Amino acid sequence: MPNYVVEHMEPEIGPWSTLEYIAIANETTADSTFYISSLQDSLAANMPETLKPILESNPRFVATNKDITTLAAGVPKERICLLDPRAEKTLSPEDSGEFDWFVFGGILGDDPPRDRTAELRVHGFTGRNLQKLQMTTDTAVRVTRLVIEEKKSIESGIPFVWNPELKVKKNETVQMPFRYVTDQNGEPILPAGMFDLIKEDANKDLMDLFD
Ligand SMILES: C[S@@+](CC[C@H](N)C(=O)[O-])C[C@H]1O[C@@H](n2cnc3c(N)ncnc32)[C@H](O)[C@@H]1O
């Protein structure tokens, strides 16, 4: 039964992280558990309102101030997989029986990537990449599930798009510097509400130009 652990590494749980975490929680099957871990006490006590009902209704979604070393205390390090773009080996369906815990950085993507996943590398878990290109955290969890639970190969079994352009206004697009899984229409899979948030942010940026 896989455990997916997102070690929260941002100072707050902002709107982007909130939508990503809701998407991961909603995709969590009855056979797995999703933890948001390493929450400072002040964040754990003040979870965003939109996360609260999901946390209360879904026993497979846990928010905790414990970190991965406490959550998986006693689990041999070789059974804990850190999803790490710099790891040597790519995650494959053969890894399904190898790991019980999958750990991700709860980090907002940055362009160019700053390798903040390095902070988790120090624990000495077994690293696996999802190929080189940077994914959002919810995409990285989605891809890991597809590989581990559905035995799809990253090389040939999952449709991806890199750097998609999202049309935020009639004559304006925003390019997302990430790799996404695509849906049956070839569109990037984004958390519910994310497209609106990107549109809002694009508008704010435009307004800032006139301030
Ligand atoms: C948005 S990414 C953060 C990347 C960040 N810019 C960095 O510097 O590490 C959030 C997390 O998703 C996972 N991730 C994203 N892309 C990945 C990839 N290509 N291979 C393995 N893990 C990936 C990693 O666990 C990473 O910490």
Coordinates of N, CA and C and ligand atoms in Angstrom, one line a residue:
M1 N 0.8 -1.2 0.0 CA 0.0 0.0 0.0 C 0.9 1.2 0.0
P2 N 0.9 2.0 -1.1 CA 1.9 3.1 -1.2 C 1.4 4.3 -0.3
N3 N 2.4 4.9 0.3 CA 2.2 6.2 1.0 C 2.9 7.3 0.2
Y4 N 2.2 8.3 -0.1 CA 2.7 9.5 -0.8 C 2.9 10.6 0.2
V5 N 4.1 11.1 0.3 CA 4.4 12.1 1.3 C 4.9 13.4 0.6
V6 N 4.2 14.5 0.8 CA 4.7 15.7 0.2 C 5.3 16.5 1.4
E7 N 6.6 16.7 1.5 CA 7.2 17.5 2.6 C 7.0 18.9 2.2
H8 N 6.2 19.6 3.0 CA 5.9 21.0 2.7 C 7.1 21.9 3.0
M9 N 7.6 22.6 2.0 CA 8.8 23.3 2.2 C 8.7 24.9 1.9
E10 N 7.4 25.3 1.8 CA 7.2 26.7 1.6 C 6.8 27.4 2.9
P11 N 7.0 28.7 3.1 CA 6.7 29.3 4.4 C 5.2 29.3 4.7
E12 N 4.4 29.3 3.6 CA 2.9 29.2 3.9 C 2.3 28.2 2.9
I13 N 1.0 27.9 3.1 CA 0.3 27.1 2.1 C -0.5 28.1 1.3
G14 N 0.1 28.5 0.2 CA -0.5 29.6 -0.7 C -1.6 28.9 -1.6
P15 N -2.2 29.8 -2.4 CA -3.3 29.3 -3.2 C -2.9 28.2 -4.2
W16 N -1.6 28.4 -4.8 CA -1.2 27.3 -5.8 C -1.0 26.0 -5.1
S17 N -0.3 26.0 -3.9 CA -0.1 24.8 -3.2 C -1.4 24.2 -2.8
T18 N -2.3 25.0 -2.3 CA -3.6 24.5 -1.9 C -4.3 23.7 -3.0
L19 N -4.3 24.3 -4.2 CA -5.0 23.6 -5.3 C -4.3 22.3 -5.7
E20 N -3.0 22.4 -5.6 CA -2.2 21.2 -5.9 C -2.5 20.1 -4.9
Y21 N -2.6 20.4 -3.6 CA -2.8 19.4 -2.6 C -4.2 18.9 -2.7
I22 N -5.2 19.7 -3.0 CA -6.6 19.2 -3.2 C -6.6 18.2 -4.3
A23 N -5.9 18.5 -5.4 CA -5.8 17.6 -6.6 C -5.2 16.3 -6.2
I24 N -4.1 16.3 -5.4 CA -3.5 15.1 -5.0 C -4.5 14.3 -4.1
A25 N -5.1 15.0 -3.2 CA -6.0 14.3 -2.2 C -7.2 13.7 -3.0
N26 N -7.7 14.4 -4.0 CA -8.8 13.8 -4.7 C -8.4 12.6 -5.6
E27 N -7.2 12.5 -5.9 CA -6.7 11.4 -6.7 C -6.2 10.2 -5.9
T28 N -6.3 10.4 -4.5 CA -5.8 9.4 -3.6 C -6.8 8.2 -3.5
T29 N -6.3 7.0 -3.9 CA -7.3 5.9 -3.9 C -7.4 5.3 -2.5
A30 N -8.3 4.4 -2.3 CA -8.6 3.8 -1.0 C -7.4 2.9 -0.6
D31 N -6.5 2.6 -1.6 CA -5.3 1.7 -1.3 C -4.1 2.5 -1.0
S32 N -4.2 3.8 -0.8 CA -2.9 4.6 -0.6 C -3.3 5.7 0.4
T33 N -2.2 6.3 0.9 CA -2.4 7.5 1.9 C -1.6 8.6 1.4
F34 N -2.1 9.8 1.5 CA -1.4 11.0 1.1 C -1.2 11.9 2.3
Y35 N 0.1 12.2 2.6 CA 0.5 13.0 3.7 C 1.0 14.3 3.2
I36 N 0.6 15.4 3.8 CA 1.3 16.7 3.7 C 2.1 16.8 5.1
S37 N 3.4 16.7 5.0 CA 4.2 16.6 6.2 C 5.1 17.8 6.5
S38 N 5.7 17.8 7.6 CA 6.6 18.9 8.0 C 6.0 20.3 8.1
L39 N 4.7 20.3 8.4 CA 4.0 21.6 8.5 C 4.4 22.2 9.9
Q40 N 4.8 23.5 9.8 CA 5.0 24.2 11.0 C 3.7 24.2 11.8
D41 N 3.8 24.2 13.2 CA 2.6 24.1 14.0 C 1.5 25.2 13.6
S42 N 2.0 26.4 13.3 CA 1.1 27.5 13.0 C 0.3 27.2 11.7
L43 N 1.0 26.5 10.8 CA 0.3 26.2 9.5 C -0.7 25.0 9.7
A44 N -0.2 24.1 10.5 CA -1.1 22.9 10.8 C -2.4 23.3 11.5
A45 N -2.2 24.4 12.3 CA -3.4 24.8 13.1 C -4.3 25.8 12.3
N46 N -3.8 26.2 11.2 CA -4.6 27.2 10.3 C -4.6 26.7 8.9
M47 N -5.1 25.5 8.6 CA -5.1 25.0 7.3 C -6.1 25.9 6.4
P48 N -5.7 26.1 5.1 CA -6.7 26.8 4.3 C -8.1 26.3 4.3
E49 N -9.1 27.1 4.3 CA -10.5 26.7 4.5 C -10.9 25.7 3.5
T50 N -10.4 25.8 2.3 CA -10.8 24.8 1.2 C -10.2 23.4 1.4
L51 N -9.1 23.3 2.2 CA -8.5 22.0 2.5 C -9.3 21.3 3.6
K52 N -9.8 22.1 4.5 CA -10.4 21.5 5.8 C -11.4 20.4 5.5
P53 N -12.5 20.7 4.7 CA -13.5 19.7 4.5 C -12.9 18.4 3.9
I54 N -11.9 18.5 3.1 CA -11.4 17.3 2.5 C -10.6 16.5 3.5
L55 N -9.8 17.2 4.4 CA -9.1 16.6 5.4 C -10.0 15.9 6.4
E56 N -11.2 16.5 6.7 CA -12.1 16.0 7.7 C -12.8 14.8 7.1
S57 N -13.1 14.7 5.8 CA -13.9 13.6 5.2 C -13.1 12.5 4.7
N58 N -11.8 12.7 4.4 CA -11.0 11.7 3.8 C -9.9 11.1 4.7
P59 N -10.1 10.0 5.3 CA -9.1 9.4 6.3 C -7.8 9.1 5.6
R60 N -7.7 9.1 4.3 CA -6.5 8.8 3.6 C -5.7 10.0 3.2
F61 N -6.1 11.1 3.8 CA -5.5 12.4 3.5 C -5.1 13.0 4.9
V62 N -3.8 13.1 5.2 CA -3.4 13.5 6.5 C -2.4 14.7 6.4
A63 N -2.7 15.7 7.3 CA -1.8 16.9 7.3 C -1.1 16.8 8.7
T64 N 0.2 16.9 8.7 CA 0.9 16.6 10.0 C 2.2 17.5 10.1
N65 N 2.6 17.8 11.4 CA 3.8 18.5 11.6 C 5.0 17.5 11.6
K66 N 4.7 16.2 11.6 CA 5.8 15.2 11.6 C 6.5 15.3 10.2
D67 N 7.8 14.9 10.2 CA 8.5 14.8 8.9 C 8.6 13.4 8.5
I68 N 9.1 13.2 7.3 CA 9.2 11.8 6.7 C 10.0 10.8 7.6
T69 N 11.0 11.3 8.3 CA 11.8 10.4 9.1 C 11.0 9.9 10.3
T70 N 10.1 10.7 10.8 CA 9.2 10.3 11.9 C 8.1 9.4 11.4
L71 N 7.5 9.9 10.3 CA 6.3 9.1 9.7 C 6.8 7.7 9.4
A72 N 8.0 7.6 8.8 CA 8.4 6.3 8.3 C 9.5 5.7 9.2
A73 N 9.4 6.1 10.5 CA 10.5 5.6 11.5 C 10.5 4.1 11.4
G74 N 11.7 3.5 11.3 CA 11.8 2.1 11.4 C 11.7 1.4 10.0
V75 N 11.3 2.2 9.0 CA 11.3 1.7 7.6 C 12.7 1.8 7.0
P76 N 13.2 0.7 6.5 CA 14.6 0.8 5.9 C 14.6 1.8 4.8
K77 N 15.7 2.6 4.7 CA 15.8 3.7 3.8 C 15.7 3.2 2.3
E78 N 16.1 2.0 2.1 CA 16.0 1.5 0.7 C 14.5 1.3 0.3
R79 N 13.6 1.3 1.2 CA 12.2 1.1 0.9 C 11.4 2.5 0.8
I80 N 12.2 3.6 0.9 CA 11.7 4.9 0.8 C 12.3 5.6 -0.5
C81 N 11.4 6.0 -1.4 CA 11.8 6.5 -2.6 C 11.7 8.1 -2.6
L82 N 12.8 8.8 -2.9 CA 12.7 10.2 -3.1 C 12.6 10.5 -4.6
L83 N 11.5 11.2 -4.9 CA 11.4 11.6 -6.3 C 12.2 12.8 -6.5
D84 N 13.3 12.6 -7.4 CA 14.3 13.6 -7.4 C 14.8 13.7 -8.9
P85 N 14.6 14.9 -9.5 CA 15.0 15.1 -10.9 C 16.5 14.7 -11.1
R86 N 17.3 14.8 -10.1 CA 18.7 14.6 -10.3 C 19.1 13.1 -10.0
A87 N 18.2 12.3 -9.6 CA 18.5 10.9 -9.3 C 19.0 10.2 -10.6
E88 N 19.8 9.1 -10.5 CA 20.3 8.5 -11.6 C 19.3 7.6 -12.4
K89 N 18.5 6.9 -11.6 CA 17.5 6.0 -12.3 C 16.2 6.6 -12.4
T90 N 15.5 6.2 -13.5 CA 14.1 6.6 -13.8 C 13.1 5.7 -13.1
L91 N 12.1 6.2 -12.5 CA 11.1 5.3 -11.9 C 10.4 4.4 -12.9
S92 N 10.3 3.1 -12.6 CA 9.7 2.2 -13.6 C 8.7 1.3 -12.9
P93 N 7.8 0.6 -13.6 CA 6.8 -0.3 -13.0 C 7.5 -1.4 -12.2
E94 N 8.7 -1.8 -12.5 CA 9.4 -2.8 -11.7 C 9.7 -2.3 -10.3
D95 N 9.6 -1.0 -10.1 CA 9.9 -0.5 -8.7 C 8.7 -0.7 -7.8
S96 N 7.5 -1.1 -8.3 CA 6.3 -1.2 -7.5 C 6.5 -2.0 -6.2
G97 N 7.1 -3.1 -6.3 CA 7.3 -3.9 -5.1 C 8.5 -3.4 -4.2
E98 N 9.2 -2.5 -4.7 CA 10.5 -2.1 -4.0 C 10.3 -1.1 -2.9
F99 N 9.2 -0.2 -3.1 CA 9.1 0.9 -2.2 C 7.7 0.9 -1.6
D100 N 7.6 1.4 -0.3 CA 6.3 1.6 0.4 C 6.0 3.1 0.5
W101 N 7.1 3.9 0.5 CA 6.9 5.3 0.7 C 7.5 6.1 -0.5
F102 N 6.8 7.1 -0.9 CA 7.3 8.0 -2.0 C 7.3 9.4 -1.5
V103 N 8.4 10.1 -1.6 CA 8.6 11.4 -1.0 C 8.8 12.4 -2.1
F104 N 8.1 13.6 -1.9 CA 8.2 14.7 -2.9 C 8.5 16.0 -2.2
G105 N 9.1 16.9 -2.9 CA 9.2 18.2 -2.3 C 7.9 19.0 -2.5
G106 N 7.4 19.6 -1.4 CA 6.2 20.5 -1.5 C 6.8 21.8 -1.8
I107 N 7.2 22.0 -3.0 CA 7.9 23.2 -3.4 C 7.2 23.7 -4.7
L108 N 7.1 25.1 -4.7 CA 6.5 25.6 -6.0 C 7.6 25.6 -7.0
G109 N 7.2 25.3 -8.2 CA 8.2 25.2 -9.3 C 8.9 26.5 -9.5
D110 N 10.1 26.5 -9.8 CA 10.8 27.8 -10.2 C 11.6 27.6 -11.5
D111 N 11.7 28.7 -12.2 CA 12.3 28.6 -13.5 C 13.5 29.6 -13.6
P112 N 14.8 29.1 -13.7 CA 15.2 27.7 -13.8 C 15.1 27.1 -12.4
P113 N 15.0 25.7 -12.4 CA 14.8 25.0 -11.1 C 16.1 25.3 -10.2
R114 N 15.8 25.5 -8.9 CA 16.9 25.8 -8.0 C 17.4 24.6 -7.2
D115 N 16.9 23.4 -7.5 CA 17.3 22.1 -6.9 C 17.0 22.2 -5.4
R116 N 15.9 22.6 -5.0 CA 15.6 22.6 -3.5 C 15.3 21.2 -3.0
T117 N 15.0 20.3 -4.0 CA 14.9 18.9 -3.6 C 16.1 18.4 -2.9
A118 N 17.2 19.1 -3.1 CA 18.5 18.7 -2.4 C 18.3 18.6 -0.9
E119 N 17.4 19.4 -0.3 CA 17.2 19.4 1.1 C 16.7 18.1 1.6
L120 N 16.0 17.3 0.7 CA 15.5 16.0 1.1 C 16.5 14.9 0.8
R121 N 17.4 15.2 -0.1 CA 18.4 14.2 -0.5 C 19.3 13.8 0.7
V122 N 19.4 14.7 1.6 CA 20.3 14.5 2.8 C 19.9 13.3 3.6
H123 N 18.6 12.9 3.5 CA 18.1 11.7 4.3 C 18.7 10.4 3.8
G124 N 19.2 10.4 2.6 CA 19.8 9.1 2.1 C 18.8 8.1 1.6
F125 N 17.6 8.5 1.2 CA 16.6 7.6 0.6 C 17.0 7.2 -0.8
T126 N 16.3 6.3 -1.4 CA 16.7 5.8 -2.7 C 16.0 6.8 -3.7
G127 N 16.8 7.4 -4.6 CA 16.3 8.4 -5.5 C 15.8 7.8 -6.8
R128 N 14.8 8.3 -7.4 CA 14.3 8.0 -8.7 C 13.9 9.3 -9.4
N129 N 14.2 9.4 -10.7 CA 13.7 10.6 -11.4 C 12.5 10.2 -12.2
L130 N 11.8 11.3 -12.6 CA 10.7 11.1 -13.6 C 11.1 11.7 -14.9
Q131 N 12.3 11.4 -15.3 CA 13.0 12.0 -16.4 C 13.4 13.4 -15.9
K132 N 14.1 14.2 -16.8 CA 14.8 15.4 -16.4 C 13.9 16.6 -16.2
L133 N 12.8 16.7 -17.0 CA 12.0 18.0 -17.0 C 11.3 18.2 -15.7
Q134 N 11.2 19.4 -15.3 CA 10.6 19.8 -14.0 C 9.0 19.7 -14.1
M135 N 8.4 19.0 -13.2 CA 7.0 18.9 -13.1 C 6.5 19.6 -11.9
T136 N 5.2 20.0 -11.9 CA 4.6 20.5 -10.6 C 4.5 19.3 -9.6
T137 N 4.3 19.6 -8.4 CA 4.3 18.5 -7.4 C 3.1 17.6 -7.6
D138 N 1.9 18.2 -8.0 CA 0.8 17.3 -8.2 C 1.0 16.4 -9.4
T139 N 1.7 17.0 -10.5 CA 2.0 16.2 -11.6 C 3.0 15.0 -11.3
A140 N 4.0 15.4 -10.4 CA 5.0 14.3 -10.1 C 4.3 13.2 -9.3
V141 N 3.3 13.5 -8.4 CA 2.6 12.5 -7.7 C 1.7 11.7 -8.7
R142 N 1.0 12.4 -9.6 CA 0.2 11.7 -10.6 C 1.0 10.7 -11.4
V143 N 2.2 11.2 -11.9 CA 3.0 10.3 -12.7 C 3.5 9.1 -11.9
T144 N 3.9 9.3 -10.6 CA 4.3 8.2 -9.8 C 3.2 7.2 -9.6
R145 N 2.0 7.7 -9.4 CA 0.9 6.7 -9.3 C 0.7 5.9 -10.5
L146 N 0.8 6.6 -11.7 CA 0.6 5.9 -13.0 C 1.6 4.8 -13.2
V147 N 2.8 5.1 -12.7 CA 3.9 4.1 -12.9 C 3.8 3.0 -11.9
I148 N 3.5 3.4 -10.6 CA 3.5 2.4 -9.5 C 2.2 1.6 -9.4
E149 N 1.1 2.3 -9.5 CA -0.2 1.7 -9.3 C -0.8 1.1 -10.6
E150 N -0.5 1.8 -11.8 CA -1.1 1.3 -13.0 C 0.0 0.7 -14.0
K151 N 1.2 0.7 -13.5 CA 2.3 0.0 -14.2 C 2.6 0.6 -15.6
K152 N 2.4 1.9 -15.7 CA 2.7 2.6 -17.0 C 4.1 3.0 -17.1
S153 N 4.7 2.9 -18.3 CA 6.1 3.3 -18.4 C 6.2 4.8 -18.7
I154 N 7.1 5.5 -18.1 CA 7.3 6.9 -18.4 C 7.7 7.1 -19.8
E155 N 8.5 6.2 -20.3 CA 9.1 6.3 -21.7 C 8.0 6.2 -22.7
S156 N 7.0 5.3 -22.5 CA 6.1 5.1 -23.6 C 4.6 5.0 -23.2
G157 N 4.3 5.0 -21.9 CA 2.9 4.8 -21.5 C 2.1 6.0 -21.0
I158 N 2.8 7.1 -20.9 CA 2.1 8.3 -20.4 C 2.2 9.5 -21.3
P159 N 1.1 10.1 -21.7 CA 1.2 11.3 -22.6 C 1.5 12.5 -21.9
F160 N 2.5 13.3 -22.4 CA 3.0 14.5 -21.7 C 3.0 15.7 -22.7
V161 N 3.0 16.8 -22.1 CA 3.3 18.1 -22.8 C 4.3 18.9 -22.0
W162 N 5.2 19.5 -22.7 CA 6.2 20.3 -22.0 C 6.0 21.8 -22.3
N163 N 6.0 22.7 -21.4 CA 6.0 24.1 -21.6 C 4.7 24.6 -22.3
P164 N 3.5 24.1 -21.9 CA 2.3 24.4 -22.6 C 2.0 25.9 -22.5
E165 N 1.4 26.4 -23.6 CA 0.9 27.8 -23.6 C -0.5 27.9 -23.2
L166 N -0.9 28.6 -22.2 CA -2.3 28.7 -21.8 C -2.8 30.1 -22.2
K167 N -4.0 30.0 -22.9 CA -4.5 31.3 -23.4 C -5.3 32.0 -22.2
V168 N -4.8 33.1 -21.7 CA -5.4 33.7 -20.5 C -6.3 34.9 -20.9
K169 N -6.1 35.4 -22.2 CA -7.0 36.4 -22.7 C -7.0 36.3 -24.2
K170 N -7.8 37.1 -24.9 CA -8.0 36.9 -26.3 C -6.6 36.9 -27.0
N171 N -5.7 37.8 -26.7 CA -4.4 37.9 -27.4 C -3.3 37.7 -26.4
E172 N -3.5 37.0 -25.4 CA -2.4 36.8 -24.4 C -2.3 35.4 -23.9
T173 N -1.1 34.8 -24.0 CA -0.9 33.5 -23.4 C 0.2 33.5 -22.3
V174 N 0.1 32.5 -21.5 CA 1.1 32.3 -20.4 C 1.8 31.0 -20.7
Q175 N 3.1 31.0 -20.7 CA 3.8 29.7 -20.9 C 4.2 29.1 -19.5
M176 N 3.8 27.9 -19.3 CA 4.1 27.2 -18.0 C 5.4 26.4 -18.2
P177 N 6.4 26.7 -17.4 CA 7.7 26.0 -17.7 C 7.8 24.6 -17.0
F178 N 6.8 23.8 -17.2 CA 6.7 22.5 -16.5 C 6.2 21.4 -17.5
R179 N 6.5 20.2 -17.1 CA 6.0 19.1 -17.9 C 4.7 18.6 -17.3
Y180 N 3.6 18.4 -18.1 CA 2.3 18.0 -17.5 C 1.9 16.7 -18.2
V181 N 1.1 15.9 -17.5 CA 0.4 14.8 -18.1 C -0.8 15.4 -18.9
T182 N -1.1 14.8 -20.1 CA -2.2 15.4 -20.8 C -3.5 14.5 -20.7
D183 N -4.6 15.1 -20.9 CA -5.9 14.4 -20.9 C -6.2 13.8 -22.3
Q184 N -7.4 13.3 -22.5 CA -7.7 12.6 -23.8 C -7.8 13.6 -24.9
N185 N -7.9 14.9 -24.6 CA -7.9 16.0 -25.7 C -6.5 16.6 -25.9
G186 N -5.5 16.0 -25.2 CA -4.1 16.5 -25.4 C -3.9 17.8 -24.6
E187 N -4.8 18.1 -23.7 CA -4.6 19.3 -22.8 C -3.9 19.0 -21.5
P188 N -3.1 19.9 -21.0 CA -2.4 19.6 -19.8 C -3.4 19.4 -18.6
I189 N -3.1 18.4 -17.8 CA -4.0 18.2 -16.6 C -3.5 19.1 -15.5
L190 N -4.4 20.1 -15.1 CA -4.1 21.1 -14.1 C -5.1 20.8 -12.9
P191 N -4.7 21.1 -11.7 CA -5.6 21.0 -10.6 C -6.9 21.9 -10.9
A192 N -8.0 21.5 -10.4 CA -9.3 22.3 -10.6 C -9.0 23.7 -10.0
G193 N -9.4 24.7 -10.8 CA -9.3 26.1 -10.3 C -7.9 26.7 -10.6
M194 N -6.9 25.9 -11.1 CA -5.6 26.5 -11.3 C -5.6 27.4 -12.6
F195 N -6.4 27.1 -13.6 CA -6.4 27.9 -14.8 C -6.9 29.3 -14.4
D196 N -7.9 29.4 -13.6 CA -8.5 30.7 -13.1 C -7.4 31.5 -12.3
L197 N -6.7 30.7 -11.5 CA -5.7 31.4 -10.6 C -4.6 31.9 -11.6
I198 N -4.2 31.2 -12.6 CA -3.1 31.7 -13.5 C -3.6 32.9 -14.2
K199 N -4.9 32.9 -14.6 CA -5.5 34.1 -15.3 C -5.5 35.3 -14.4
E200 N -5.9 35.1 -13.1 CA -5.9 36.2 -12.1 C -4.5 36.7 -11.9
D201 N -3.5 35.8 -11.8 CA -2.1 36.2 -11.6 C -1.6 37.0 -12.8
A202 N -2.0 36.6 -14.0 CA -1.6 37.3 -15.2 C -2.1 38.7 -15.2
N203 N -3.4 38.8 -14.8 CA -4.1 40.1 -14.8 C -3.4 41.0 -13.8
K204 N -3.0 40.4 -12.6 CA -2.4 41.2 -11.5 C -1.0 41.7 -12.1
D205 N -0.3 40.8 -12.7 CA 1.0 41.3 -13.3 C 0.9 42.4 -14.2
L206 N -0.2 42.4 -15.0 CA -0.5 43.5 -16.0 C -0.8 44.8 -15.3
M207 N -1.6 44.7 -14.2 CA -2.0 45.8 -13.4 C -0.7 46.5 -12.8
D208 N 0.2 45.6 -12.3 CA 1.4 46.0 -11.6 C 2.2 46.9 -12.6
L209 N 2.1 46.6 -13.9 CA 2.9 47.4 -14.8 C 2.4 48.9 -14.8
F210 N 1.2 49.1 -14.5 CA 0.6 50.5 -14.5 C 0.7 51.2 -13.1
D211 N 1.1 50.4 -12.1 CA 1.2 51.0 -10.8 C 2.3 52.1 -10.7
Ligands
LIG1 C1 7.9 21.7 -8.5 S1 9.0 20.4 -8.1 C2 10.3 21.3 -7.4 C3 11.5 21.4 -8.3 C4 12.3 22.5 -7.7 N1 12.4 23.5 -8.6 C5 13.6 22.0 -7.2 O1 14.4 22.8 -7.2 O2 13.8 20.8 -6.8 C6 8.4 19.6 -6.7 C7 8.8 18.2 -6.5 O3 8.2 17.4 -7.5 C8 9.1 16.3 -7.7 N2 9.5 16.4 -9.1 C9 9.2 17.3 -10.0 N3 9.8 17.0 -11.2 C10 10.4 15.8 -11.1 C11 11.2 15.0 -12.0 N4 11.4 15.3 -13.2 N5 11.8 13.9 -11.4 C12 11.6 13.6 -10.1 N6 10.9 14.3 -9.3 C13 10.3 15.4 -9.7 C14 10.3 16.4 -6.7 O4 10.0 15.6 -5.6 C15 10.3 17.9 -6.4 O5 10.8 18.2 -5.2

